[in-house]
mmCIF file of C-alpha atoms and ligand atoms in Angstrom:
data_model
loop_
_atom_site.group_PDB
_atom_site.id
_atom_site.type_symbol
_atom_site.label_atom_id
_atom_site.label_comp_id
_atom_site.label_asym_id
_atom_site.label_seq_id
_atom_site.Cartn_x
_atom_site.Cartn_y
_atom_site.Cartn_z
ATOM 1 C CA MET S 183 -23.277 -8.497 -5.576
ATOM 2 C CA ALA S 184 -20.642 -10.907 -6.928
ATOM 3 C CA SER S 185 -20.981 -14.607 -6.228
ATOM 4 C CA ASP S 186 -18.212 -16.957 -5.107
ATOM 5 C CA ALA S 187 -17.875 -18.126 -8.706
ATOM 6 C CA ASP S 188 -16.628 -14.665 -9.675
ATOM 7 C CA GLN S 189 -13.524 -15.253 -7.597
ATOM 8 C CA HIS S 190 -12.338 -17.861 -10.140
ATOM 9 C CA LEU S 191 -12.315 -15.309 -12.937
ATOM 10 C CA HIS S 192 -9.061 -13.915 -14.275
ATOM 11 C CA VAL S 193 -8.067 -10.963 -12.166
ATOM 12 C CA GLU S 194 -8.695 -8.428 -14.973
ATOM 13 C CA THR S 195 -12.277 -9.686 -15.297
ATOM 14 C CA PHE S 196 -12.858 -9.913 -11.567
ATOM 15 C CA LEU S 197 -11.740 -6.273 -11.180
ATOM 16 C CA VAL S 198 -14.433 -5.188 -13.612
ATOM 17 C CA SER S 199 -17.248 -7.372 -12.332
ATOM 18 C CA ALA S 200 -16.801 -7.452 -8.550
ATOM 19 C CA GLY S 201 -18.921 -5.337 -6.231
ATOM 20 C CA ARG S 202 -21.743 -4.673 -8.710
ATOM 21 C CA PRO S 203 -25.413 -4.598 -7.672
ATOM 22 C CA ASP S 204 -27.478 -7.678 -8.557
ATOM 23 C CA ARG S 205 -28.755 -7.494 -12.124
ATOM 24 C CA SER S 206 -32.469 -7.042 -12.675
ATOM 25 C CA ALA S 207 -34.476 -5.073 -15.213
ATOM 26 C CA GLY S 208 -33.489 -1.429 -14.884
ATOM 27 C CA SER S 209 -30.975 -1.979 -12.081
ATOM 28 C CA SER S 210 -28.002 0.312 -11.670
ATOM 29 C CA VAL S 211 -24.638 -0.844 -12.985
ATOM 30 C CA ASN S 212 -22.766 0.746 -10.101
ATOM 31 C CA VAL S 213 -23.318 0.612 -6.377
ATOM 32 C CA PRO S 214 -24.945 3.853 -5.204
ATOM 33 C CA VAL S 215 -23.178 6.313 -2.908
ATOM 34 C CA GLU S 216 -25.216 5.732 0.231
ATOM 35 C CA LEU S 217 -25.235 9.033 2.058
ATOM 36 C CA THR S 218 -26.834 8.180 5.351
ATOM 37 C CA SER S 219 -25.770 8.280 8.978
ATOM 38 C CA THR S 220 -28.402 5.832 10.199
ATOM 39 C CA TYR S 221 -30.815 3.146 9.019
ATOM 40 C CA ALA S 222 -34.387 2.191 9.820
ATOM 41 C CA ALA S 223 -34.410 -0.169 12.792
ATOM 42 C CA ASP S 224 -34.149 -3.986 12.637
ATOM 43 C CA GLY S 225 -31.936 -4.193 9.537
ATOM 44 C CA PRO S 226 -28.444 -5.767 9.353
ATOM 45 C CA VAL S 227 -26.722 -2.473 10.320
ATOM 46 C CA ASN S 228 -28.274 0.184 12.539
ATOM 47 C CA TYR S 229 -25.768 3.057 12.332
ATOM 48 C CA ALA S 230 -23.392 4.134 9.568
ATOM 49 C CA ARG S 231 -20.222 4.035 11.689
ATOM 50 C CA SER S 232 -20.689 0.243 11.648
ATOM 51 C CA GLY S 233 -21.396 -0.309 7.964
ATOM 52 C CA ASN S 234 -22.402 1.151 4.628
ATOM 53 C CA PRO S 235 -23.479 -0.573 1.370
ATOM 54 C CA THR S 236 -20.925 1.396 -0.661
ATOM 55 C CA TRP S 237 -18.165 0.066 1.612
ATOM 56 C CA ASN S 238 -19.496 -3.469 1.145
ATOM 57 C CA ALA S 239 -19.044 -3.286 -2.625
ATOM 58 C CA PHE S 240 -15.431 -2.144 -2.371
ATOM 59 C CA GLU S 241 -14.689 -4.642 0.397
ATOM 60 C CA GLU S 242 -16.074 -7.457 -1.709
ATOM 61 C CA ALA S 243 -13.837 -6.496 -4.623
ATOM 62 C CA LEU S 244 -10.660 -6.057 -2.567
ATOM 63 C CA GLY S 245 -11.376 -9.160 -0.488
ATOM 64 C CA GLY S 246 -11.666 -11.208 -3.682
ATOM 65 C CA LEU S 247 -8.437 -9.733 -5.027
ATOM 66 C CA GLU S 248 -6.438 -10.578 -1.914
ATOM 67 C CA GLY S 249 -8.230 -13.894 -1.359
ATOM 68 C CA GLY S 250 -9.801 -12.905 1.962
ATOM 69 C CA ARG S 251 -12.247 -10.556 3.712
ATOM 70 C CA ALA S 252 -11.582 -6.826 3.509
ATOM 71 C CA LEU S 253 -12.483 -3.815 5.625
ATOM 72 C CA VAL S 254 -12.149 -0.275 4.313
ATOM 73 C CA HIS S 255 -10.646 2.309 6.714
ATOM 74 C CA ALA S 256 -10.410 6.085 6.625
ATOM 75 C CA SER S 257 -6.769 5.982 5.488
ATOM 76 C CA GLY S 258 -3.800 3.675 5.199
ATOM 77 C CA MET S 259 -2.730 4.918 8.623
ATOM 78 C CA GLY S 260 -6.192 4.083 9.968
ATOM 79 C CA ALA S 261 -5.716 0.530 8.695
ATOM 80 C CA ILE S 262 -2.178 0.328 10.116
ATOM 81 C CA SER S 263 -3.370 1.603 13.514
ATOM 82 C CA ALA S 264 -6.111 -1.034 13.547
ATOM 83 C CA ALA S 265 -3.587 -3.774 12.708
ATOM 84 C CA LEU S 266 -1.146 -2.626 15.408
ATOM 85 C CA SER S 267 -4.003 -2.689 17.935
ATOM 86 C CA LEU S 268 -4.046 -6.501 17.610
ATOM 87 C CA VAL S 269 -1.231 -6.736 20.178
ATOM 88 C CA PRO S 270 -1.151 -5.183 23.661
ATOM 89 C CA VAL S 271 0.819 -2.114 24.697
ATOM 90 C CA GLY S 272 3.865 -4.010 25.990
ATOM 91 C CA ALA S 273 4.138 -6.401 23.030
ATOM 92 C CA THR S 274 7.290 -7.241 21.076
ATOM 93 C CA ILE S 275 7.023 -6.281 17.394
ATOM 94 C CA VAL S 276 9.530 -7.402 14.759
ATOM 95 C CA ALA S 277 9.642 -4.953 11.855
ATOM 96 C CA PRO S 278 11.916 -3.820 9.020
ATOM 97 C CA ASP S 279 14.463 -1.225 10.134
ATOM 98 C CA GLN S 280 13.077 1.149 7.510
ATOM 99 C CA THR S 281 9.368 1.359 6.699
ATOM 100 C CA TYR S 282 6.927 3.971 5.419
ATOM 101 C CA ASN S 283 7.657 6.812 7.842
ATOM 102 C CA GLY S 284 4.129 6.922 9.288
ATOM 103 C CA THR S 285 4.461 3.268 10.295
ATOM 104 C CA GLY S 286 7.930 4.013 11.654
ATOM 105 C CA ASP S 287 6.506 6.806 13.822
ATOM 106 C CA LEU S 288 3.816 4.482 15.216
ATOM 107 C CA LEU S 289 6.484 1.897 16.055
ATOM 108 C CA VAL S 290 8.420 4.570 17.977
ATOM 109 C CA ALA S 291 5.189 5.460 19.801
ATOM 110 C CA HIS S 292 4.782 1.766 20.654
ATOM 111 C CA GLU S 293 8.240 1.810 22.261
ATOM 112 C CA LYS S 294 7.494 5.009 24.166
ATOM 113 C CA ALA S 295 4.405 3.338 25.592
ATOM 114 C CA GLY S 296 6.560 0.512 26.978
ATOM 115 C CA GLY S 297 6.542 -1.964 24.082
ATOM 116 C CA THR S 298 9.545 -3.447 22.278
ATOM 117 C CA VAL S 299 10.390 -3.143 18.592
ATOM 118 C CA VAL S 300 13.086 -5.391 17.121
ATOM 119 C CA ARG S 301 14.243 -3.838 13.850
ATOM 120 C CA VAL S 302 15.671 -6.071 11.159
ATOM 121 C CA HIS S 303 16.947 -5.249 7.694
ATOM 122 C CA ALA S 304 14.079 -6.102 5.326
ATOM 123 C CA SER S 305 16.104 -8.614 3.311
ATOM 124 C CA ASP S 306 17.920 -10.260 6.250
ATOM 125 C CA THR S 307 15.900 -13.482 6.460
ATOM 126 C CA ALA S 308 18.133 -15.091 9.111
ATOM 127 C CA ARG S 309 17.689 -12.152 11.496
ATOM 128 C CA PHE S 310 13.930 -12.101 10.896
ATOM 129 C CA LEU S 311 13.732 -15.807 11.762
ATOM 130 C CA ALA S 312 15.801 -15.370 14.917
ATOM 131 C CA ALA S 313 13.801 -12.342 16.076
ATOM 132 C CA LEU S 314 10.498 -14.149 15.556
ATOM 133 C CA GLU S 315 11.291 -16.576 18.395
ATOM 134 C CA SER S 316 10.351 -13.941 20.989
ATOM 135 C CA ALA S 317 7.864 -11.862 18.973
ATOM 136 C CA ASP S 318 4.157 -11.147 19.401
ATOM 137 C CA LEU S 319 3.699 -9.407 16.051
ATOM 138 C CA LEU S 320 5.583 -9.536 12.742
ATOM 139 C CA TRP S 321 5.325 -6.417 10.565
ATOM 140 C CA ILE S 322 6.443 -6.599 6.941
ATOM 141 C CA GLU S 323 6.525 -3.972 4.227
ATOM 142 C CA SER S 324 7.879 -5.303 0.961
ATOM 143 C CA PRO S 325 9.285 -3.591 -0.978
ATOM 144 C CA THR S 326 10.031 -0.977 1.674
ATOM 145 C CA ASN S 327 9.130 2.622 0.955
ATOM 146 C CA PRO S 328 11.381 4.294 -0.222
ATOM 147 C CA LEU S 329 14.502 2.068 -0.051
ATOM 148 C CA MET S 330 12.802 -0.689 -2.107
ATOM 149 C CA ASP S 331 14.264 -3.533 -0.054
ATOM 150 C CA VAL S 332 12.450 -6.852 -0.451
ATOM 151 C CA THR S 333 11.652 -9.471 2.222
ATOM 152 C CA GLU S 334 11.593 -13.239 1.629
ATOM 153 C CA LEU S 335 7.905 -13.277 2.493
ATOM 154 C CA ASP S 336 7.172 -16.990 2.119
ATOM 155 C CA VAL S 337 9.938 -18.071 4.506
ATOM 156 C CA VAL S 338 9.372 -15.407 7.147
ATOM 157 C CA LEU S 339 5.567 -15.709 7.110
ATOM 158 C CA ALA S 340 5.694 -19.505 7.295
ATOM 159 C CA ARG S 341 7.871 -19.333 10.425
ATOM 160 C CA ALA S 342 5.582 -16.737 12.026
ATOM 161 C CA ARG S 343 2.657 -19.056 11.371
ATOM 162 C CA GLU S 344 4.502 -22.015 12.972
ATOM 163 C CA LEU S 345 5.280 -19.950 16.062
ATOM 164 C CA GLY S 346 1.768 -18.503 16.313
ATOM 165 C CA VAL S 347 3.089 -14.941 15.832
ATOM 166 C CA THR S 348 0.484 -12.598 14.363
ATOM 167 C CA SER S 349 1.756 -11.311 11.016
ATOM 168 C CA VAL S 350 0.863 -8.183 9.059
ATOM 169 C CA VAL S 351 2.025 -7.267 5.537
ATOM 170 C CA ASP S 352 1.747 -3.755 4.127
ATOM 171 C CA ASN S 353 1.041 -4.681 0.498
ATOM 172 C CA THR S 354 0.610 -1.114 -0.771
ATOM 173 C CA LEU S 355 3.571 -1.064 -3.156
ATOM 174 C CA SER S 356 3.150 -4.601 -4.524
ATOM 175 C CA THR S 357 -0.656 -4.640 -4.809
ATOM 176 C CA PRO S 358 -2.437 -8.024 -4.959
ATOM 177 C CA LEU S 359 -1.426 -8.210 -8.623
ATOM 178 C CA LEU S 360 2.171 -8.944 -7.600
ATOM 179 C CA CYS S 361 1.752 -10.534 -4.203
ATOM 180 C CA ARG S 362 -1.060 -12.151 -2.180
ATOM 181 C CA PRO S 363 0.376 -12.381 1.338
ATOM 182 C CA LEU S 364 -2.625 -14.263 2.798
ATOM 183 C CA GLU S 365 -1.723 -17.206 0.545
ATOM 184 C CA LEU S 366 1.769 -17.157 2.048
ATOM 185 C CA GLY S 367 0.401 -17.346 5.592
ATOM 186 C CA ALA S 368 -0.024 -13.680 6.583
ATOM 187 C CA ASP S 369 -2.784 -12.936 9.086
ATOM 188 C CA VAL S 370 -3.494 -9.385 7.938
ATOM 189 C CA VAL S 371 -2.791 -7.417 4.770
ATOM 190 C CA VAL S 372 -2.903 -3.628 5.037
ATOM 191 C CA HIS S 373 -3.192 -1.159 2.186
ATOM 192 C CA SER S 374 -3.005 2.509 1.642
ATOM 193 C CA VAL S 375 -5.930 2.447 -0.816
ATOM 194 C CA THR S 376 -4.937 6.053 -1.531
ATOM 195 C CA LYS S 377 -2.227 4.665 -3.842
ATOM 196 C CA TYR S 378 -2.541 2.080 -6.638
ATOM 197 C CA LEU S 379 -5.896 0.602 -5.693
ATOM 198 C CA SER S 380 -7.761 3.873 -6.236
ATOM 199 C CA GLY S 381 -5.027 5.210 -8.503
ATOM 200 C CA HIS S 382 -6.097 8.779 -9.302
ATOM 201 C CA SER S 383 -4.723 10.837 -6.398
ATOM 202 C CA ASP S 384 -8.226 11.927 -5.447
ATOM 203 C CA VAL S 385 -8.971 10.025 -2.223
ATOM 204 C CA VAL S 386 -7.285 9.076 1.056
ATOM 205 C CA LEU S 387 -8.383 5.595 2.168
ATOM 206 C CA GLY S 388 -7.045 2.391 3.684
ATOM 207 C CA ALA S 389 -7.959 -1.256 4.029
ATOM 208 C CA THR S 390 -7.238 -4.379 6.052
ATOM 209 C CA VAL S 391 -7.774 -7.889 4.699
ATOM 210 C CA VAL S 392 -7.831 -11.171 6.650
ATOM 211 C CA ALA S 393 -8.101 -14.802 5.559
ATOM 212 C CA ASP S 394 -11.507 -16.415 5.320
ATOM 213 C CA THR S 395 -10.632 -18.975 8.022
ATOM 214 C CA ASP S 396 -11.650 -19.287 11.693
ATOM 215 C CA ARG S 397 -8.455 -17.511 12.762
ATOM 216 C CA GLY S 398 -8.853 -14.873 10.028
ATOM 217 C CA ARG S 399 -12.491 -14.198 10.910
ATOM 218 C CA GLU S 400 -11.598 -13.834 14.609
ATOM 219 C CA ILE S 401 -8.893 -11.272 13.727
ATOM 220 C CA GLY S 402 -11.320 -9.592 11.317
ATOM 221 C CA GLU S 403 -13.859 -9.169 14.139
ATOM 222 C CA ARG S 404 -11.235 -7.394 16.219
ATOM 223 C CA LEU S 405 -10.288 -5.109 13.329
ATOM 224 C CA LEU S 406 -13.953 -4.304 12.724
ATOM 225 C CA ARG S 407 -14.444 -3.517 16.403
ATOM 226 C CA HIS S 408 -11.415 -1.216 16.290
ATOM 227 C CA ARG S 409 -12.731 0.560 13.189
ATOM 228 C CA THR S 410 -16.187 1.008 14.673
ATOM 229 C CA LEU S 411 -15.069 2.157 18.126
ATOM 230 C CA HIS S 412 -12.089 4.314 17.128
ATOM 231 C CA GLY S 413 -14.221 5.704 14.351
ATOM 232 C CA ALA S 414 -11.667 6.101 11.537
ATOM 233 C CA ILE S 415 -14.298 5.312 8.918
ATOM 234 C CA ALA S 416 -14.384 6.158 5.230
ATOM 235 C CA GLY S 417 -16.756 8.519 3.464
ATOM 236 C CA PRO S 418 -19.027 6.660 1.005
ATOM 237 C CA LEU S 419 -18.127 8.967 -1.896
ATOM 238 C CA GLU S 420 -14.407 8.259 -1.432
ATOM 239 C CA VAL S 421 -15.095 4.533 -1.411
ATOM 240 C CA PHE S 422 -17.190 4.827 -4.582
ATOM 241 C CA LEU S 423 -14.255 6.582 -6.264
ATOM 242 C CA ALA S 424 -11.838 3.931 -5.018
ATOM 243 C CA LEU S 425 -14.008 1.171 -6.477
ATOM 244 C CA ARG S 426 -14.147 3.038 -9.789
ATOM 245 C CA GLY S 427 -10.354 3.311 -9.718
ATOM 246 C CA LEU S 428 -9.998 -0.372 -8.871
ATOM 247 C CA ARG S 429 -11.736 -1.310 -12.147
ATOM 248 C CA THR S 430 -8.610 -0.263 -14.080
ATOM 249 C CA LEU S 431 -5.967 -1.446 -11.608
ATOM 250 C CA SER S 432 -4.503 -4.113 -13.876
ATOM 251 C CA LEU S 433 -4.267 -1.780 -16.899
ATOM 252 C CA ARG S 434 -2.676 1.002 -14.879
ATOM 253 C CA PHE S 435 -0.316 -1.214 -12.916
ATOM 254 C CA GLU S 436 0.850 -3.195 -15.946
ATOM 255 C CA ARG S 437 1.619 -0.039 -17.915
ATOM 256 C CA ALA S 438 3.286 1.719 -14.989
ATOM 257 C CA SER S 439 5.338 -1.373 -14.120
ATOM 258 C CA ALA S 440 6.588 -1.819 -17.687
ATOM 259 C CA THR S 441 7.570 1.848 -17.788
ATOM 260 C CA ALA S 442 9.285 1.650 -14.388
ATOM 261 C CA ALA S 443 11.368 -1.319 -15.584
ATOM 262 C CA GLU S 444 12.412 0.575 -18.691
ATOM 263 C CA LEU S 445 13.237 3.754 -16.744
ATOM 264 C CA ALA S 446 15.291 1.721 -14.255
ATOM 265 C CA ARG S 447 17.245 0.282 -17.193
ATOM 266 C CA ARG S 448 17.859 3.699 -18.755
ATOM 267 C CA LEU S 449 18.813 5.289 -15.431
ATOM 268 C CA GLU S 450 21.579 2.732 -14.783
ATOM 269 C CA GLY S 451 24.733 4.462 -15.914
ATOM 270 C CA HIS S 452 23.154 7.940 -16.139
ATOM 271 C CA PRO S 453 25.932 10.425 -15.292
ATOM 272 C CA SER S 454 23.743 12.211 -12.706
ATOM 273 C CA VAL S 455 22.628 9.027 -10.922
ATOM 274 C CA SER S 456 24.869 7.162 -8.470
ATOM 275 C CA ARG S 457 22.453 4.337 -7.613
ATOM 276 C CA VAL S 458 19.181 2.920 -8.920
ATOM 277 C CA ARG S 459 16.963 1.114 -6.383
ATOM 278 C CA TYR S 460 14.485 -0.952 -8.331
ATOM 279 C CA PRO S 461 13.077 -4.136 -6.774
ATOM 280 C CA GLY S 462 12.699 -5.873 -10.141
ATOM 281 C CA ALA S 463 8.911 -5.505 -10.394
ATOM 282 C CA GLY S 464 6.210 -2.973 -9.600
ATOM 283 C CA ALA S 465 5.914 0.666 -10.548
ATOM 284 C CA MET S 466 8.173 2.335 -7.981
ATOM 285 C CA LEU S 467 11.883 2.984 -7.956
ATOM 286 C CA SER S 468 14.242 5.268 -6.115
ATOM 287 C CA ILE S 469 17.462 6.847 -7.309
ATOM 288 C CA ASP S 470 20.386 8.394 -5.478
ATOM 289 C CA VAL S 471 21.400 11.439 -7.485
ATOM 290 C CA ALA S 472 25.097 12.188 -7.942
ATOM 291 C CA GLY S 473 25.094 15.186 -5.602
ATOM 292 C CA ASP S 474 23.787 16.397 -2.265
ATOM 293 C CA ALA S 475 20.275 17.094 -0.956
ATOM 294 C CA ASP S 476 20.152 20.509 -2.655
ATOM 295 C CA ALA S 477 21.089 18.951 -5.971
ATOM 296 C CA ALA S 478 18.306 16.377 -5.549
ATOM 297 C CA GLU S 479 15.813 19.171 -4.775
ATOM 298 C CA ARG S 480 16.926 21.012 -7.917
ATOM 299 C CA VAL S 481 16.120 17.931 -9.991
ATOM 300 C CA CYS S 482 12.577 17.901 -8.547
ATOM 301 C CA ASP S 483 12.156 21.583 -9.329
ATOM 302 C CA ALA S 484 13.432 21.112 -12.876
ATOM 303 C CA THR S 485 10.868 18.479 -13.865
ATOM 304 C CA ARG S 486 7.884 19.660 -15.875
ATOM 305 C CA LEU S 487 5.927 16.457 -16.405
ATOM 306 C CA TRP S 488 6.826 14.579 -13.230
ATOM 307 C CA LEU S 489 4.763 16.059 -10.430
ATOM 308 C CA HIS S 490 6.939 17.201 -7.549
ATOM 309 C CA SER S 491 4.747 15.966 -4.703
ATOM 310 C CA THR S 492 4.437 13.418 -1.955
ATOM 311 C CA SER S 493 2.390 10.205 -2.348
ATOM 312 C CA LEU S 494 2.515 7.548 -5.061
ATOM 313 C CA GLY S 495 0.437 5.168 -7.128
ATOM 314 C CA GLY S 496 -1.519 7.707 -9.170
ATOM 315 C CA VAL S 497 -1.873 7.803 -12.959
ATOM 316 C CA GLU S 498 0.479 10.783 -12.951
ATOM 317 C CA SER S 499 4.199 10.252 -12.303
ATOM 318 C CA GLN S 500 5.495 11.754 -9.089
ATOM 319 C CA VAL S 501 8.951 12.539 -7.756
ATOM 320 C CA GLU S 502 10.031 13.474 -4.254
ATOM 321 C CA ARG S 503 13.161 13.754 -2.132
ATOM 322 C CA ARG S 504 11.974 11.821 0.870
ATOM 323 C CA ARG S 505 14.397 13.317 3.404
ATOM 324 C CA ARG S 506 12.705 16.697 2.951
ATOM 325 C CA HIS S 507 10.308 15.305 5.580
ATOM 326 C CA PRO S 508 11.852 15.603 9.059
ATOM 327 C CA THR S 509 10.160 12.336 10.079
ATOM 328 C CA GLU S 510 11.785 10.281 7.306
ATOM 329 C CA SER S 511 14.253 7.601 8.461
ATOM 330 C CA GLU S 512 17.912 8.622 8.595
ATOM 331 C CA GLN S 513 18.656 5.435 6.709
ATOM 332 C CA VAL S 514 17.182 7.081 3.644
ATOM 333 C CA PRO S 515 20.037 8.984 1.934
ATOM 334 C CA PRO S 516 19.473 12.778 1.750
ATOM 335 C CA ASN S 517 20.025 12.665 -2.027
ATOM 336 C CA LEU S 518 17.469 9.877 -2.672
ATOM 337 C CA LEU S 519 14.563 10.652 -4.978
ATOM 338 C CA ARG S 520 11.522 8.396 -4.923
ATOM 339 C CA LEU S 521 9.881 7.942 -8.302
ATOM 340 C CA SER S 522 6.279 6.795 -8.602
ATOM 341 C CA VAL S 523 5.794 5.925 -12.242
ATOM 342 C CA GLY S 524 2.421 6.722 -13.783
ATOM 343 C CA ILE S 525 0.830 5.744 -17.059
ATOM 344 C CA GLU S 526 2.241 8.438 -19.354
ATOM 345 C CA HIS S 527 4.389 7.488 -22.370
ATOM 346 C CA VAL S 528 7.792 6.202 -21.324
ATOM 347 C CA ASP S 529 9.665 8.458 -23.750
ATOM 348 C CA ASP S 530 8.002 11.615 -22.423
ATOM 349 C CA LEU S 531 8.796 10.602 -18.851
ATOM 350 C CA TRP S 532 12.376 9.778 -19.795
ATOM 351 C CA ALA S 533 12.912 13.036 -21.686
ATOM 352 C CA ASP S 534 11.641 15.085 -18.732
ATOM 353 C CA LEU S 535 13.626 13.181 -16.111
ATOM 354 C CA ASP S 536 16.764 13.180 -18.215
ATOM 355 C CA GLN S 537 16.658 16.948 -18.801
ATOM 356 C CA ALA S 538 16.030 17.552 -15.079
ATOM 357 C CA LEU S 539 18.944 15.316 -14.098
ATOM 358 C CA ARG S 540 21.198 17.034 -16.623
ATOM 359 C CA THR S 541 20.699 20.386 -14.906
ATOM 360 C CA LEU S 542 23.129 19.095 -12.224
HETATM 361 N N1 LIG U 13 1.815 2.350 3.723
HETATM 362 C C1 LIG U 13 2.626 2.776 2.735
HETATM 363 C C2 LIG U 13 3.604 1.815 2.122
HETATM 364 C C3 LIG U 13 2.544 4.099 2.286
HETATM 365 O O1 LIG U 13 3.360 4.509 1.289
HETATM 366 C C4 LIG U 13 1.617 4.974 2.888
HETATM 367 C C5 LIG U 13 1.514 6.394 2.466
HETATM 368 O O2 LIG U 13 2.330 6.898 1.735
HETATM 369 C C6 LIG U 13 0.820 4.499 3.931
HETATM 370 C C7 LIG U 13 0.936 3.173 4.303
HETATM 371 C C8 LIG U 13 -0.160 5.387 4.638
HETATM 372 O O3 LIG U 13 -1.306 5.530 3.878
HETATM 373 P P1 LIG U 13 -2.305 6.797 3.934
HETATM 374 O O4 LIG U 13 -1.504 7.980 3.463
HETATM 375 O O5 LIG U 13 -3.415 6.398 3.034
HETATM 376 O O6 LIG U 13 -2.723 6.964 5.355
#
C-alpha cells in the first residue's frame, strides 16, 4: 500500500499510485476484490461488516486526496446519515436553505424528531456566522445541488472551529480537486462516491473523511462505529470499481470542467434560456429555460446525446428537470434543468443541447 511519501506527489500521480498492493515479484497491480464475509480468527478484522482489504485501498486513496482518513459507506446517503448521527436527536443544525434533496429530507426528519434546523442561504455569510452562535452542527454543501450557490467556506468553517461546532461539508460537486475542506477547518467531508469519484455511473457508494488529528480520529471512530452497527456497508466489487474510476478523476474532471465553462458561456444569451447558474468552476451548471415546467421537460425529451436521467458526475452528460421529483425543494424553479457535463466533445454537446432548446 502507498507510503506517506506518496501523499506529496502531484494529485494526478497520487490518483494513479495510491491504494496499490506492495510491489514484489509477481504481485498484482490492483487490489483484489475480497469476497468474504468473515476472516480466520486473531487477525486485525474478524468480520467483514467491520472491514475489508478492498475498502482499505479505496480509503487510502480518498483519504490522501482529501488530506485525512476516509471511510467508504454504502451510498452518499449512508455517509450523510453517519455524519448527522454525530449530534443527538434534539441538536441544532445550521444548514443551507437548499441542499441535495435527500439531505433536505433528513433535515426535516431531524426536526420531526424534536431537533432544530436553522436554514441559511448558502452564500449569506453573515447569517451563517450569526446562526453558528447557538449551533451544535454546521452542514455545508457548496456549490448547492442544483441551485449552484456557493458558501464562503473558509470564513464559516473557521468560525465553527472557534466555537467548537462540529462541521460537515458535502464535497460531492467540488471534489477534492477543487476544494479540500479539512484544510479549511471542517471536521468531516462527505461524498457521494457515486458521482465524480467513481465517475462511470455504475456504482452507488459514499464516503466520509476526517482529519488525521486527535479530534479527527475521535470523530472517525464514531463514524466507523455507526457504519459497523447500522450496517450500511459497501460491496467489495463496487469499491474496486470506484478505485478504478478514481484513477482517471483528474482527466475526467478537467475535461468536464472546461466543457462546462464553455457551455455556460455559450448558453448566456441563448433565446431559450432565461438564466444560467454556473458557480465559476466544476462540471455542473443549471439553466432556467424560457418557459414552464412542460417546456423544460420537452427539452429533456428532445436531447439525443445528453442522457435524460437523474444523478451526475459520470463520463456521459446528463440533464434533468429537478422539480419532477416531488421531494425537490420548492426553491428550485419548476423550469430549472440541471446539467451534469461529461467528457464528450464540447461541440457535440452544444449542438445537441442547442437543437433541443430550439424546439421551444
Ligand atoms: N450529496 C449530493 C450533493 C448528491 O448530489 C447526492 C446524490 O445525488 C448525494 C449526496 C447522495 O448520494 P447517493 O445517491 O450516493 O446516496
